[in-house]
């Protein structure tokens, strides 16, 4: 959603940064932007040029005696460079690795100078607040979290896209009113907020008003404003694995809890979704998640275990099914799927045995066939080709 | 100015510390040890391991609690968080201990744990902390990402499998040493400490100073162990095995045997070397005295006859390596005098056999050095074969010698002291101070004063201006009205600013502000060398330095030119002349030259 703001209204950001510069006495601002956003970059460049032409950037802005300029810095899209200290490092031309805080950027930031660093969405609010006043802004939102929030609503909802809602709007309103409910008449199972490091929220919290405190209480975060809706065909263990796969890849590698812990969590999740998990794995995952959360240096490591922690908390029954019953109720974990031949329906035509690419099906002609589960690669060819509906999976 | 003090509470104990102190050091002041793994006092806290986490107690936000102190949910890293006035810190509770233990178990799960074969067994910080935490099993599956060992240099070996990514080596290499050979390469679990662009250390800017190996908490970077080559030579009945020990070795070797840093063990080392089987035991301090004769007369010649100034000392091979890569515009400023190691070896294969009627082909020279760069120096160019043979055969670091003594079952601590052998074994106090920063300069000044003035000795034998741990020390020395401007720098990272001052003078077309500059690549000089017992801190360096100055003070002769064996060398073998004075033999055996080197050797 930050990209859409930069593409759709780049001047709002330039204006906000200029105001921020004026407020703190800075003469230079930097926009750190992914090089993979060429349209946003182009439009920012156009906007900066226009602002210069109109005297809204550069020396002596609008005759105020205040001078301010903005420079673009391109990043290569590392997730960790969304962490402020890593972002500052990257702007300086160093490897994008977080630094300990304190000192906070406001004390010692870019090139060791006091630096205000804000997200696009925060800045986009500034001109509006200046124009309409704080009282107006404070009327929107909850007691502790003011204003609005843009979410990238996606997943199994009928209407997906960028939405802006007042803080305090409930998940139910977002998913069922704005999102138009779950696609294809399926059941709501969970929502994941905040991007890859957010927690996975079960149905009992659908009526929780979304603000920073409430989300933290239920184990998730506002984060980047991602909001992914899942239905019963999604497997929460698989989803946790998906996010861990991302954070393991994006870990900068500096800090042991995140670098090693993330990989171990991913390995355990893979083991469980492969049907090799044990109850002891759960215990170890809990210990690792706790250590990552408490001992990691930056936000990435501190929150990377959220998908695991929240699913362990709210969906333990599904973990136990994977481990004890070797079953994935959503049918997502392909290694836990079993194809079975119903002997009552099987005519012994041998077609499935001939279609099977790994010769896992045996049986005499006109006799019920059987599938060797140790050989089966779950490709589904047998079920697709059976003319008698004798083969099913589950 | 009086230092501002703050008070805070650690585990309920009030402690007063100077403002700016880290929580880690504040706890130390309160006699509480917070465990650490990546932290080293030489370096800016990198905060990479997550072991030193502590909890801050903060006033409750719940009005019902009436400002009661409650544990904050986030843990702080004690190594890099500044203690502040009125802070309340809890360093140990069951939860913190569990978090630390889990982090440690995660690190161990990615470590080969082959401690029995590890060069750092016994001095490994990971091993020690695992023992402290009583780790008996690692609950997570072991997963070591294997990479090939980099043994491309003769000096140090990089074994990434053991690396815990603490980042000390990169910080040392970049910030302390300004070399930039090692860097965090790759991301996430693929992170390695290695030279950029996948090149080997030998193709990188590495100057082989070995400070990475001296700071590594584990056995991921260590000296190239060449003890077997020495055992082989000692076993060979045809070989005449000669050995030399460098100044700094004598004040550090004892640490490997439980002695206090700085313990002066010269006589014990001589005795141990004879017990190991060396035929003759010599002392690099002797050739340090020879260096003063060669370098000193070179300086006087340049200074009085208008040669290229400033003269830069060239005893330190890591420094010459750095200069050849990063500052080739100073090639002509370098003293052509070889290092004391190379001088002694050249004399051990020319002068000594000539005097003893021995075939030099049979001579094997081992040198015991506080240094890993010395292993590379012996093969750096053809000048290192001035005798027609490779002048130095093998270089062992202090750490390797300690292992040989232990393997030989020598009771080092109780060993009666012995003397060095004749011809190349007598030294003055000036020779021994080569082991500390400022020592070469001080030794040169003592002799230069006498040579320039013709007086028997300078008004004060101690030149305190060049002593101490300041990164750059400058002074103007008044030699009876002749002003000599000098600079002394140690720790490679401190050197560039001195060179830049000279570059500025060159640009402005003025006389360079210094006439003579001493450089040693390691912090504190050779006593803090990359081949010394690992993990030295400034406290250890100070004790070793003290040991060196004690050796100087108790020497009867404290000026190089007074060394009777040095006088005999010039009288009996070098035709009475140093290289700078036109002595051909001295020039051939004791001098070398320098050339520009590529910083990276891509595809070469």
Short mmCIF file of C-alpha atoms in Angstrom, two decimals, chain B residues 317 320-321 323-324 342 375-384 592-595 597:
data_model
loop_
_atom_site.label_atom_id
_atom_site.label_comp_id
_atom_site.label_asym_id
_atom_site.label_seq_id
_atom_site.Cartn_x
_atom_site.Cartn_y
_atom_site.Cartn_z
CA UNK B 317 55.72 -7.87 7.60
CA UNK B 320 54.93 -3.92 4.66
CA UNK B 321 52.19 -6.04 3.08
CA UNK B 323 51.91 -0.63 2.43
CA UNK B 324 52.59 -2.57 -0.76
CA UNK B 342 65.15 -12.37 8.34
CA UNK B 375 55.03 -17.22 8.13
CA UNK B 376 54.39 -15.39 4.90
CA UNK B 377 57.39 -13.09 5.14
CA UNK B 378 59.85 -15.96 4.73
CA UNK B 379 58.65 -16.60 1.18
CA UNK B 380 57.70 -13.09 0.14
CA UNK B 381 60.43 -12.71 -2.49
CA UNK B 382 63.91 -13.74 -3.64
CA UNK B 383 65.57 -11.50 -1.05
CA UNK B 384 64.44 -14.01 1.54
CA UNK B 592 65.53 -6.01 0.75
CA UNK B 593 63.18 -3.97 -1.43
CA UNK B 594 59.47 -3.35 -1.95
CA UNK B 595 57.04 -3.15 -4.81
CA UNK B 597 51.02 -5.28 -4.99
#
